[in-house]
mmCIF file of C-alpha atoms in Angstrom:
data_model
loop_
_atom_site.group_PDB
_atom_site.id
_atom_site.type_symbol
_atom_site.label_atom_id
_atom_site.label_comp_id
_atom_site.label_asym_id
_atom_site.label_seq_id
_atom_site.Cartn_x
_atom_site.Cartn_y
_atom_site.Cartn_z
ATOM 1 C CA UNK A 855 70.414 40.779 336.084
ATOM 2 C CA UNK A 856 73.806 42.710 334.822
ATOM 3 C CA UNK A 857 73.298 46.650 335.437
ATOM 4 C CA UNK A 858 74.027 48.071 331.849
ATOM 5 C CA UNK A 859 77.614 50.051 331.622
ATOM 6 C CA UNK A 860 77.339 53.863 331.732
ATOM 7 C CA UNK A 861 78.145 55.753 328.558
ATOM 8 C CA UNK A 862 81.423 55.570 326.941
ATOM 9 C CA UNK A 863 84.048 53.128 326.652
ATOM 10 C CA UNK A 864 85.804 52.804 329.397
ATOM 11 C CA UNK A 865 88.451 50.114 331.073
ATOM 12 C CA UNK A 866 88.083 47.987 334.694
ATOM 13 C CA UNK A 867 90.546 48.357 337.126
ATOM 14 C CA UNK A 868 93.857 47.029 337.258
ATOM 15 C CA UNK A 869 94.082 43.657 338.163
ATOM 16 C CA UNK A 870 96.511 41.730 341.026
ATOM 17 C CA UNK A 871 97.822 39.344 339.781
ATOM 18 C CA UNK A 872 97.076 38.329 336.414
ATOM 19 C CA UNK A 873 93.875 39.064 335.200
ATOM 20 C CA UNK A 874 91.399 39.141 338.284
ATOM 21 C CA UNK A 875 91.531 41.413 341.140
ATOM 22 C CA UNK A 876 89.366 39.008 343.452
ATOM 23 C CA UNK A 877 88.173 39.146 347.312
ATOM 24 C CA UNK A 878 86.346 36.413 348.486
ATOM 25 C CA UNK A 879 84.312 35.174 351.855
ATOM 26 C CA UNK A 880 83.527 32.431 352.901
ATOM 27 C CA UNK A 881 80.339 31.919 355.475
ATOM 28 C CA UNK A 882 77.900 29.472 356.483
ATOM 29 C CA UNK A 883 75.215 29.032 354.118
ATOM 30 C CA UNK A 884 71.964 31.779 355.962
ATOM 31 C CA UNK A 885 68.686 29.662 357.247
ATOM 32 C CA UNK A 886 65.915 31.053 356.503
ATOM 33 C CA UNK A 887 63.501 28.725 358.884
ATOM 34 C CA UNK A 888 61.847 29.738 362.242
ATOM 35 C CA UNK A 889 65.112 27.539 363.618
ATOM 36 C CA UNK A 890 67.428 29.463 362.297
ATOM 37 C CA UNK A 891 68.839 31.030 365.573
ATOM 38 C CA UNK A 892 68.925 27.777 367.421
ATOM 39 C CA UNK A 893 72.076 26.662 367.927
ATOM 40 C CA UNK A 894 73.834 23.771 365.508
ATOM 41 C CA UNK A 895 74.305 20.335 367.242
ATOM 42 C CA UNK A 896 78.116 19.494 366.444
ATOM 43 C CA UNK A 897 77.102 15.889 366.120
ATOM 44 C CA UNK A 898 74.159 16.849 363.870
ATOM 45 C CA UNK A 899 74.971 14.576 360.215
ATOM 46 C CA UNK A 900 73.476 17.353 358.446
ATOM 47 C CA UNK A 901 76.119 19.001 355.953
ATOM 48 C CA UNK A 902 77.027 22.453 356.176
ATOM 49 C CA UNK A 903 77.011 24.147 352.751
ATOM 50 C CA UNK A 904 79.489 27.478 352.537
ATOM 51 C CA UNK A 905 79.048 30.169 350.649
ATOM 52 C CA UNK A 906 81.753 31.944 348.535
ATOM 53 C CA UNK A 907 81.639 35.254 347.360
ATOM 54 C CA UNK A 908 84.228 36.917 345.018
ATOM 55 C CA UNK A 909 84.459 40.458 343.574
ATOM 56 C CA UNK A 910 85.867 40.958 340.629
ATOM 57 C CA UNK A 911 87.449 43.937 339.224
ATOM 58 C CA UNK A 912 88.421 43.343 335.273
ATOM 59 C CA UNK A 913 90.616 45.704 333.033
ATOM 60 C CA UNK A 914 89.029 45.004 330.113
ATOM 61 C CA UNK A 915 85.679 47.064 327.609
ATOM 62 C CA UNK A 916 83.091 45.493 329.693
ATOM 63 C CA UNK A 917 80.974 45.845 326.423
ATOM 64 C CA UNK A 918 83.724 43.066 324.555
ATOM 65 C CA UNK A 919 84.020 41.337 327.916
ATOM 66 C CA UNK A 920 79.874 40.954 329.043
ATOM 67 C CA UNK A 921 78.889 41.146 325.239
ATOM 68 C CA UNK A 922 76.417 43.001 323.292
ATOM 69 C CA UNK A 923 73.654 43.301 325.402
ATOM 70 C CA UNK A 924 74.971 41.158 328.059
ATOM 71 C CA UNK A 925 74.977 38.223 326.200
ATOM 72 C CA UNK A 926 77.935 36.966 327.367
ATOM 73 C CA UNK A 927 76.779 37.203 330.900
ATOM 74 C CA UNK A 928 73.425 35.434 330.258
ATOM 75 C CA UNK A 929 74.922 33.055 329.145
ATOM 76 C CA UNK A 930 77.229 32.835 332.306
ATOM 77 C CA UNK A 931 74.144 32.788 333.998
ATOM 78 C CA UNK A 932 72.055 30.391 332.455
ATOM 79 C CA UNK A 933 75.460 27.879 332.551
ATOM 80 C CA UNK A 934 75.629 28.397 336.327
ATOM 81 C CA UNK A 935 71.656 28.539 337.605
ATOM 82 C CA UNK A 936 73.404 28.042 341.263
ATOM 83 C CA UNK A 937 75.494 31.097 341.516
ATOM 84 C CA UNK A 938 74.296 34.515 341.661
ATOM 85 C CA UNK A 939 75.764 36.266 339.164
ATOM 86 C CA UNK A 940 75.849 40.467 338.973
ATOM 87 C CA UNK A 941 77.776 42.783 336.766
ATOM 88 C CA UNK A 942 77.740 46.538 338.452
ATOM 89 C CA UNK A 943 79.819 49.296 337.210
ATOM 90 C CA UNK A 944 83.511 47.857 337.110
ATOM 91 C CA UNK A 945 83.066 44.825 339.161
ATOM 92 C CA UNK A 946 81.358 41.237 338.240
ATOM 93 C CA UNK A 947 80.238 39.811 342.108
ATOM 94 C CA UNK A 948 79.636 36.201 342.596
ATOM 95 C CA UNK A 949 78.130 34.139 345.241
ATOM 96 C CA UNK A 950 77.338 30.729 345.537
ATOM 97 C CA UNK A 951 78.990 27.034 346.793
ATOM 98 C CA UNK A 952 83.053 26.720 346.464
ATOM 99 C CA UNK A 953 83.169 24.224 343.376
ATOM 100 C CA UNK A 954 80.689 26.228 341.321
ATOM 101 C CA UNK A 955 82.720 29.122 341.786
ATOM 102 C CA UNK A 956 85.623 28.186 341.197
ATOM 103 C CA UNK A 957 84.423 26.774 337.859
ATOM 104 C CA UNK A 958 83.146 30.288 336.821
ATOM 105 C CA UNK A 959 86.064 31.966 338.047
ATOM 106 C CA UNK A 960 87.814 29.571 335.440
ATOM 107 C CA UNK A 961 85.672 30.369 332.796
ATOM 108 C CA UNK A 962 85.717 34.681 333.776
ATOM 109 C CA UNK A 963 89.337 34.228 333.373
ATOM 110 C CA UNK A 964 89.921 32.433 330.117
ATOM 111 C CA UNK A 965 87.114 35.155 328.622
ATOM 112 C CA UNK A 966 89.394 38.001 329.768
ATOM 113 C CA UNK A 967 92.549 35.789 328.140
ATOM 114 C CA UNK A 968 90.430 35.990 324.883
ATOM 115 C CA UNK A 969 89.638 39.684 325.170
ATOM 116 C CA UNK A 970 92.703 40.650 325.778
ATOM 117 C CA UNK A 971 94.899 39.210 322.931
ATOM 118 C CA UNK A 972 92.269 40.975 320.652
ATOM 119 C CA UNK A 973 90.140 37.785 319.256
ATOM 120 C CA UNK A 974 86.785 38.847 320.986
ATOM 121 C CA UNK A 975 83.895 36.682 322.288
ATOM 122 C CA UNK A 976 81.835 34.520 319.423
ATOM 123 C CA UNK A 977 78.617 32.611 320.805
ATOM 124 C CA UNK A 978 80.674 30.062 319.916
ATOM 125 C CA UNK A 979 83.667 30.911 321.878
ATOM 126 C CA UNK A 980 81.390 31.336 324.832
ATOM 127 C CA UNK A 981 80.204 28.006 323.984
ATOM 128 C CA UNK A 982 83.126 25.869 323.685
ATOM 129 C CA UNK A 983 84.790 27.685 326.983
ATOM 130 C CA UNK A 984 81.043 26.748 329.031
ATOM 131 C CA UNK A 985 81.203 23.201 327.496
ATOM 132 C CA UNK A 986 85.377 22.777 328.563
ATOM 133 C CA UNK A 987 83.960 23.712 331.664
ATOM 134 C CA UNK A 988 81.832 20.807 331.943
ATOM 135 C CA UNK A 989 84.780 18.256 331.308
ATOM 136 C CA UNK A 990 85.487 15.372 333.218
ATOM 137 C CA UNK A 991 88.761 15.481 331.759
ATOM 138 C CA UNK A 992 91.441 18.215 332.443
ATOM 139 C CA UNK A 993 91.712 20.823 329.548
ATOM 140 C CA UNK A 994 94.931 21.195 328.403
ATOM 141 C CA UNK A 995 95.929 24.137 330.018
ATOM 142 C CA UNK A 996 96.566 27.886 328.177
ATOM 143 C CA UNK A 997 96.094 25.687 324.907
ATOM 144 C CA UNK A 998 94.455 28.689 323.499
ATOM 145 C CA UNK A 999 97.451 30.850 323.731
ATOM 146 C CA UNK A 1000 99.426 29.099 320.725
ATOM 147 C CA UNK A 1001 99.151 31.008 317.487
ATOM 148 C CA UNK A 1002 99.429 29.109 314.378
ATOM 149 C CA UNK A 1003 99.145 32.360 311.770
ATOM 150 C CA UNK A 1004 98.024 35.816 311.955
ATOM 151 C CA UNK A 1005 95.776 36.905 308.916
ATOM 152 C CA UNK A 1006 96.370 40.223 306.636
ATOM 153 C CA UNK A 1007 93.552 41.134 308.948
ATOM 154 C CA UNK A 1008 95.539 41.128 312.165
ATOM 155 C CA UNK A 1009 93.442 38.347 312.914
ATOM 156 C CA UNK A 1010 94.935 35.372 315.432
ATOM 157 C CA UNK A 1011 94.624 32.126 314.178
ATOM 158 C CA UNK A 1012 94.591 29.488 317.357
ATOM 159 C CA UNK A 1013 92.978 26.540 318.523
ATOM 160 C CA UNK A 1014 89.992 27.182 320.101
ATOM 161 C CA UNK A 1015 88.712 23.965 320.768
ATOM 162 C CA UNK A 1016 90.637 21.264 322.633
ATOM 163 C CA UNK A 1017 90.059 19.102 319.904
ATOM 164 C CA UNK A 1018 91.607 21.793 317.035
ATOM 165 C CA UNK A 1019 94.193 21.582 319.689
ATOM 166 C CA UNK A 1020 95.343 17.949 319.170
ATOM 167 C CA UNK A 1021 94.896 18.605 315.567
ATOM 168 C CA UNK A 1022 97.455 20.790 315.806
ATOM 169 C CA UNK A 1023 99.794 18.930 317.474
ATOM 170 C CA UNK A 1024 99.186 15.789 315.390
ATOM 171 C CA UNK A 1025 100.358 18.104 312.418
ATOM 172 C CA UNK A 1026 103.329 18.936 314.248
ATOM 173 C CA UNK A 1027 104.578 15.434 315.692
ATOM 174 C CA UNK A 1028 103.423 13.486 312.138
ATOM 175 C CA UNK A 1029 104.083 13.725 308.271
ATOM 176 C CA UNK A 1030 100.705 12.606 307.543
ATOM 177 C CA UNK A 1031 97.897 13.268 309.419
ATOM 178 C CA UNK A 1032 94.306 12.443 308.565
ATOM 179 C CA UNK A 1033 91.369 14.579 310.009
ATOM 180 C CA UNK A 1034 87.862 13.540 309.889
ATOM 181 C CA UNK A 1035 85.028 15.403 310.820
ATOM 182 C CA UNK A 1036 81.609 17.647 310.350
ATOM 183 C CA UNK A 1037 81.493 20.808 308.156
ATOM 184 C CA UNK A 1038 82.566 23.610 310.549
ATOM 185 C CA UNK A 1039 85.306 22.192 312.375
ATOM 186 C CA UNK A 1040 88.062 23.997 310.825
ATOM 187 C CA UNK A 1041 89.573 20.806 309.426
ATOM 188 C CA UNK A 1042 90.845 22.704 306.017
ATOM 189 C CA UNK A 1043 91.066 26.093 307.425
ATOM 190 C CA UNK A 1044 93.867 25.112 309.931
ATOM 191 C CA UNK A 1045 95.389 22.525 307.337
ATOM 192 C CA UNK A 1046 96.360 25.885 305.311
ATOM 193 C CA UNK A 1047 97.314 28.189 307.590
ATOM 194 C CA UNK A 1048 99.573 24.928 309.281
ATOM 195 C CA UNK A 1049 100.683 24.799 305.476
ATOM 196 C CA UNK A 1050 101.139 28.817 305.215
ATOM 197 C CA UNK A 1051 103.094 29.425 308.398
ATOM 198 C CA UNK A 1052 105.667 25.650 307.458
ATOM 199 C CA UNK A 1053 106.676 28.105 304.473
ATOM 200 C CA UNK A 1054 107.149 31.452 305.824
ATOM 201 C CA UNK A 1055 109.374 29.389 308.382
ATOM 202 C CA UNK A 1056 111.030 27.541 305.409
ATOM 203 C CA UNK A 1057 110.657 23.981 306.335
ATOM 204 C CA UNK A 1058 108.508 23.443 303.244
ATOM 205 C CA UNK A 1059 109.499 25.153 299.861
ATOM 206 C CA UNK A 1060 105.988 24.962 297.859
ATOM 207 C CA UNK A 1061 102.542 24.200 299.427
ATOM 208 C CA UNK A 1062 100.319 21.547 296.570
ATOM 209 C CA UNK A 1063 96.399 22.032 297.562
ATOM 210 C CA UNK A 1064 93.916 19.721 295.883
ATOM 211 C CA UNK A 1065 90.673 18.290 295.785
ATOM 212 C CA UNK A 1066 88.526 15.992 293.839
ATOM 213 C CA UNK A 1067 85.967 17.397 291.498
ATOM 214 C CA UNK A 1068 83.258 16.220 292.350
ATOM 215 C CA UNK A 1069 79.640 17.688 292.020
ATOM 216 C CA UNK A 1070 78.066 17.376 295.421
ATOM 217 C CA UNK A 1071 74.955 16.081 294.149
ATOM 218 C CA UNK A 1072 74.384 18.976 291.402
ATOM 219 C CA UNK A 1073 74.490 18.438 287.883
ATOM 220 C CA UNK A 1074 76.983 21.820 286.775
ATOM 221 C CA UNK A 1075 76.540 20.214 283.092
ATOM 222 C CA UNK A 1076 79.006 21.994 280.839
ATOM 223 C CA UNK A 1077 81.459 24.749 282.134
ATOM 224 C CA UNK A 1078 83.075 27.200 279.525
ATOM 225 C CA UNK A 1079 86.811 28.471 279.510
ATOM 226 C CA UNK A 1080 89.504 26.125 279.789
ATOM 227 C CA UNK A 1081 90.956 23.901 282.468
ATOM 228 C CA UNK A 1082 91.503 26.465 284.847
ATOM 229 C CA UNK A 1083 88.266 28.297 284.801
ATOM 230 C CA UNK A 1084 86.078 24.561 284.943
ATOM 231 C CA UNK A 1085 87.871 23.049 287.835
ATOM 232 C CA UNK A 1086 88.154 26.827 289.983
ATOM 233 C CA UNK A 1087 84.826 26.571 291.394
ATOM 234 C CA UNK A 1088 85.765 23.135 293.246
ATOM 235 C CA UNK A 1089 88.882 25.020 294.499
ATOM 236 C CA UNK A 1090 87.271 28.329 295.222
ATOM 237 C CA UNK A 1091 87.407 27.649 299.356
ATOM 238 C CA UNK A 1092 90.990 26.778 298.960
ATOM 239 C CA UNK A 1093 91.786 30.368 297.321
ATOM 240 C CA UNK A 1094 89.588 31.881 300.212
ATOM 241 C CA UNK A 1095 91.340 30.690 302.741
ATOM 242 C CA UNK A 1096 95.020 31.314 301.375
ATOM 243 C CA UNK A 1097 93.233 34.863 300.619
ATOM 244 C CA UNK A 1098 92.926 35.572 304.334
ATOM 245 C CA UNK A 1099 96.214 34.741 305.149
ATOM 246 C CA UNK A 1100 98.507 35.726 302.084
ATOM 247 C CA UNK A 1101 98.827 39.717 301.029
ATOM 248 C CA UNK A 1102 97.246 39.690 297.920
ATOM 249 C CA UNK A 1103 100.565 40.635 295.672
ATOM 250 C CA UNK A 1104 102.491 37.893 297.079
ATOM 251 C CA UNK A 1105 100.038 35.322 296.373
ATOM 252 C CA UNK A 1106 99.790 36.591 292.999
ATOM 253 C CA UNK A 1107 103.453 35.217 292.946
ATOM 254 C CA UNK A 1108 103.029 32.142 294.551
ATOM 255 C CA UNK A 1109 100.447 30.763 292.186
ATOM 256 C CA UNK A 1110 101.994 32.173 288.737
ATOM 257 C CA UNK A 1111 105.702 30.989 290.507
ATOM 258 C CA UNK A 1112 104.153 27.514 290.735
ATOM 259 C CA UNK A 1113 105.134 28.126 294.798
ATOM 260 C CA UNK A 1114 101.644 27.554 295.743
ATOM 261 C CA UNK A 1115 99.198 25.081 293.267
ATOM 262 C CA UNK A 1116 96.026 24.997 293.806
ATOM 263 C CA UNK A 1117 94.601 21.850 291.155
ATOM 264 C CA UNK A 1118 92.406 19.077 290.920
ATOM 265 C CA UNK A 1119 92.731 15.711 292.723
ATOM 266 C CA UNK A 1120 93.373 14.292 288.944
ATOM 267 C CA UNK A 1121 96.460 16.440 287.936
ATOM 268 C CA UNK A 1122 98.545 15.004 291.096
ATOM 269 C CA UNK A 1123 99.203 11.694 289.444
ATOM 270 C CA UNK A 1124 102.774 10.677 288.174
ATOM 271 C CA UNK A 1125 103.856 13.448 290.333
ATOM 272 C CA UNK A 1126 106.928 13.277 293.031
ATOM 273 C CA UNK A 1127 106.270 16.047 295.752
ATOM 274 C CA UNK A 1128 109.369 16.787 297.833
ATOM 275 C CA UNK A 1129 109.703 19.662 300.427
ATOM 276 C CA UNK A 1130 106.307 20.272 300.057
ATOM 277 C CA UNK A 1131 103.065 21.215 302.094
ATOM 278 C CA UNK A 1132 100.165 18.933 300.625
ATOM 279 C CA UNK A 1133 96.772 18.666 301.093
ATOM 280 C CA UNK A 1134 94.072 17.017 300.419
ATOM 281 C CA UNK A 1135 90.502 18.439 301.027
ATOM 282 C CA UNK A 1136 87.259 16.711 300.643
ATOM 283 C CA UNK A 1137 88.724 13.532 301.094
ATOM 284 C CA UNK A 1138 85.670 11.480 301.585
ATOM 285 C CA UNK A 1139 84.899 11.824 297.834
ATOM 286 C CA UNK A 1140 87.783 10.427 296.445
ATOM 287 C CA UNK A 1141 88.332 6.447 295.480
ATOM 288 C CA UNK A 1142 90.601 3.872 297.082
ATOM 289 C CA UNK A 1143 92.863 3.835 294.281
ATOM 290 C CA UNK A 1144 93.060 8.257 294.144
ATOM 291 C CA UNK A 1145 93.645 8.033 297.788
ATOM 292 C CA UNK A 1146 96.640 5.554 297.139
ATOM 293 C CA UNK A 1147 97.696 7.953 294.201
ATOM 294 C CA UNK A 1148 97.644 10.888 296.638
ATOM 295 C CA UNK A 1149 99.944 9.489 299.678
ATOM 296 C CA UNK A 1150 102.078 8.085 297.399
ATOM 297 C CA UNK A 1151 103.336 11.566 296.041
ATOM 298 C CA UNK A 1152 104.935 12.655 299.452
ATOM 299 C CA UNK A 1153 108.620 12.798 298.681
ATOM 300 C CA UNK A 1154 111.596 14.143 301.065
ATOM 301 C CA UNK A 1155 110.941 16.296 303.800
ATOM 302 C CA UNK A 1156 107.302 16.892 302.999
ATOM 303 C CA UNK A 1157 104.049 16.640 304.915
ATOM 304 C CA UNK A 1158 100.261 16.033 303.978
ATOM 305 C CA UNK A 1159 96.905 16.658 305.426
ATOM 306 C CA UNK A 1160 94.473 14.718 304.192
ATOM 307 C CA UNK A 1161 90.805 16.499 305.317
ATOM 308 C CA UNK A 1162 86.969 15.519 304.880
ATOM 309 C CA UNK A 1163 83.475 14.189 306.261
ATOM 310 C CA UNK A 1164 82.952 10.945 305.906
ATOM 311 C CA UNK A 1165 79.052 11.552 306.436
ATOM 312 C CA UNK A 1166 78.998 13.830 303.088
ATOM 313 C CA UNK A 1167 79.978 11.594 300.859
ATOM 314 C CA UNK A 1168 79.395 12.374 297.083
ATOM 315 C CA UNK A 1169 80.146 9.320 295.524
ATOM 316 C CA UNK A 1170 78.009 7.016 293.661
ATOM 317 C CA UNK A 1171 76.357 4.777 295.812
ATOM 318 C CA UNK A 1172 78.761 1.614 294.856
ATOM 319 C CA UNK A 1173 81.971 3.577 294.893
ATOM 320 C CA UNK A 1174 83.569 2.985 298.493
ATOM 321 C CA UNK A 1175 85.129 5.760 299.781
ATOM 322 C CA UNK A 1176 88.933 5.826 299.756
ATOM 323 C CA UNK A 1177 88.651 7.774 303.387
ATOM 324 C CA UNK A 1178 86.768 5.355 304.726
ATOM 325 C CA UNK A 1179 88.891 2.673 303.504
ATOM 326 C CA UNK A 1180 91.713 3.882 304.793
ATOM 327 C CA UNK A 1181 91.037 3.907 308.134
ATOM 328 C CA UNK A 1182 91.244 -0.085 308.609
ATOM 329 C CA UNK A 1183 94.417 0.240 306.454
ATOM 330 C CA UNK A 1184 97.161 2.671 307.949
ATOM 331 C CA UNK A 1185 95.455 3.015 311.487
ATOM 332 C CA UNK A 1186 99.080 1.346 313.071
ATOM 333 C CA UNK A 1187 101.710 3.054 311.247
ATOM 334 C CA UNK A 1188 103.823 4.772 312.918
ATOM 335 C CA UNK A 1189 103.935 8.911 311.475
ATOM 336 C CA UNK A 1190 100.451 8.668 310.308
ATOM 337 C CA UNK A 1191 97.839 10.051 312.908
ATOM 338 C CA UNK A 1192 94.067 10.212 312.619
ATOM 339 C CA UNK A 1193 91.960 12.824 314.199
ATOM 340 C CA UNK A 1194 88.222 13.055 314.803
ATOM 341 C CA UNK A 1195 86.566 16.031 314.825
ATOM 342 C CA UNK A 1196 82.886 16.470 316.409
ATOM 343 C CA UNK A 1197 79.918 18.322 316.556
ATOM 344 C CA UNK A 1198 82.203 20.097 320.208
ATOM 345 C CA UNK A 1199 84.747 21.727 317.346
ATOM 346 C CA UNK A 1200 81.952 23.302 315.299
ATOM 347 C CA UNK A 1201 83.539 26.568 315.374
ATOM 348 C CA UNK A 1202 80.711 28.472 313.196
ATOM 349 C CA UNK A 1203 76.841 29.472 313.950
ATOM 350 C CA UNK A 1204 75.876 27.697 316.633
ATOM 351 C CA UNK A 1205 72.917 26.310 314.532
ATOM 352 C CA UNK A 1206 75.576 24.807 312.425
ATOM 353 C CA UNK A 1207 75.972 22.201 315.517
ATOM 354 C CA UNK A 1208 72.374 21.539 315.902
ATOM 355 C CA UNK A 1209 71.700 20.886 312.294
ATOM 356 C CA UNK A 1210 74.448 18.222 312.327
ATOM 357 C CA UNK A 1211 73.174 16.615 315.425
ATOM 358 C CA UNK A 1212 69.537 16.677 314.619
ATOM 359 C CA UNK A 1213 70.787 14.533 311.150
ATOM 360 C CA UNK A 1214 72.967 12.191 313.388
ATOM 361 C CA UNK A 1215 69.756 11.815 315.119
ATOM 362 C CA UNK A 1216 68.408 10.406 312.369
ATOM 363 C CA UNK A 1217 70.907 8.413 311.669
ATOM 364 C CA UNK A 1218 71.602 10.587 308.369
#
């Protein structure tokens, strides 16, 4: 159990080098039997198990670092049932076999990466980094530390799943990248602030957003106003997320400059789209022949990012989806890339995840 931190805020120790200030031993693994003083037969097959114990000193607010009520160390512990785990003024102590160890010490240290560069500790940070953990396959290393954007917030925007990761990268090595996945992924979220940060560095001269209207099962019946004010509450997470990231004046001037559009899937035919940030969100709702419309706009020196679920589709029932379709279509071109996105990249509530995997489950 983690003895609660004393009053005030206060910071850990310096740390040599890096982040961790760490002294570990090494011993033989205690007996506990009536044997246990009888000396060990050095041609006994019975394994010797050593014990490693490390203490930590970390210059960080314990109360961003363990959590709000220690939840990030519960959740340490209940990740690592083998190693004893205590938190005790200014130093985290750890004890238990070398490769379990070494595993937390890689998790303790990517937590105090987080911490310190601002972004705090989410359940489903702490989640993702427990998961990575887990991996067969090597994380890519410090793949956290890229920052795509920072918000009018402050915020950092980054990859925090390995999978938002290759997104990334598909983005930057690609003109036209498709990325499928479940709601909370950060599929469009990214896609825009990829799209945000290509203009402020002025490879792109206009970003086009779109989507298709379409009522996601709901009948809306008849909107008043004109154009604008029936198709804005489809858009409405597109002006959200440019929201975050744009001051508020400026943005003003994008959209009335025509610098930023924000429209329906509809209004993009007949156009020709060059320097330009596009993309497409929703995807799995549109036909085969709007998703031929769409790619088909990308002129000269332009990119697109075409987003959506393919398990929420909105369709009727014998209208194929054009995301769907497209998969056994441009799968082998060269400068297209697909990425899949899973219930491991669910970056919000961690219900969020189990909702979506008690449907797949079902098979719904």
């Amino acid at each position: 159990m983690a003895t609660p931190p004393g009053e005030g805020v206060y910071l850990f120790q310096p740390l040599t080098p890096g982040f961790m200030n760490i002294e570990t031993d090494s011993s033989e693994q205690e007996s506990h039997s009536e044997d246990a003083e009888r000396p060990v037969d050095s041609h006994s097959s019975q394994p010797r198990v050593s014990l490693v114990r490390s203490h930590l000193s970390i210059d960080v607010d314990p109360t961003l670092f363990l959590g709000v009520q220690d939840r990030n160390l519960r959740a340490l512990e209940e990740a690592f049932e083998s190693v004893n785990l205590v938190a005790r003024d200014r130093e985290l102590q750890i004890e238990g076999t070398g490769p379990e160890v070494n595993r937390l010490l890689d998790v303790v240290g990517r937590m105090l990466k987080t911490v310190k560069k601002g972004d705090g500790l989410t359940e489903s940070d702490m989640r993702i980094l427990l998961e990575e953990s887990q991996r067969e396959q090597a994380v890519p290393e410090n793949y956290q530390d890229r920052t795509v954007l920072i918000t009018n917030a402050k915020r950092r925007i980054y990859p925090r799943t390995v999978g938002q990761h290759q997104y990334i990268q598909a983005v930057e090595n690609n003109d036209i990248v498709l990325s499928i996945g479940p709601a909370g992924t950060g599929k469009t979220y990214l896609a825009v602030a990829m799209a945000v940060k290509a203009m402020q560095q002025r490879e792109v001269q206009r970003i086009v957003l779109a989507r298709p209207a379409v009522e996601a099962g709901e009948n809306l019946g008849f909107l008043p106003g004109d154009i604008k004010e029936k198709v804005d509450p489809y858009l409405r997470p597109l002006y959200d997320a440019l929201y975050e990231m744009i001051p508020p004046d400026r943005l003003r001037r994008y959209l009335d400059s025509h610098t930023i559009e924000i429209l329906p899937l509809a209004f993009m035919r007949g156009r020709n789209l060059n320097s330009a940030f596009v993309i497409l969100d929703e995807a799995q709702n549109t036909t085969a022949a709007q998703m031929k419309m769409f790619l088909t706009r990308l002129g000269v020196n332009s990119k697109a990012i075409v987003t959506g679920d393919i398990t929420q589709v909105d369709l009727p029932s014998a209208v194929p989806s054009g995301l769907i379709q497209i998969q056994s279509i441009l799968m082998a071109i060269d400068g297209i890339s697909f990425v899949y996105l899973t219930e491991k990249d669910v970056v919000r509530h961690r219900l969020v995840r189990e909702i979506l995997r008690a449907y797949q489950d079902r098979g719904l």
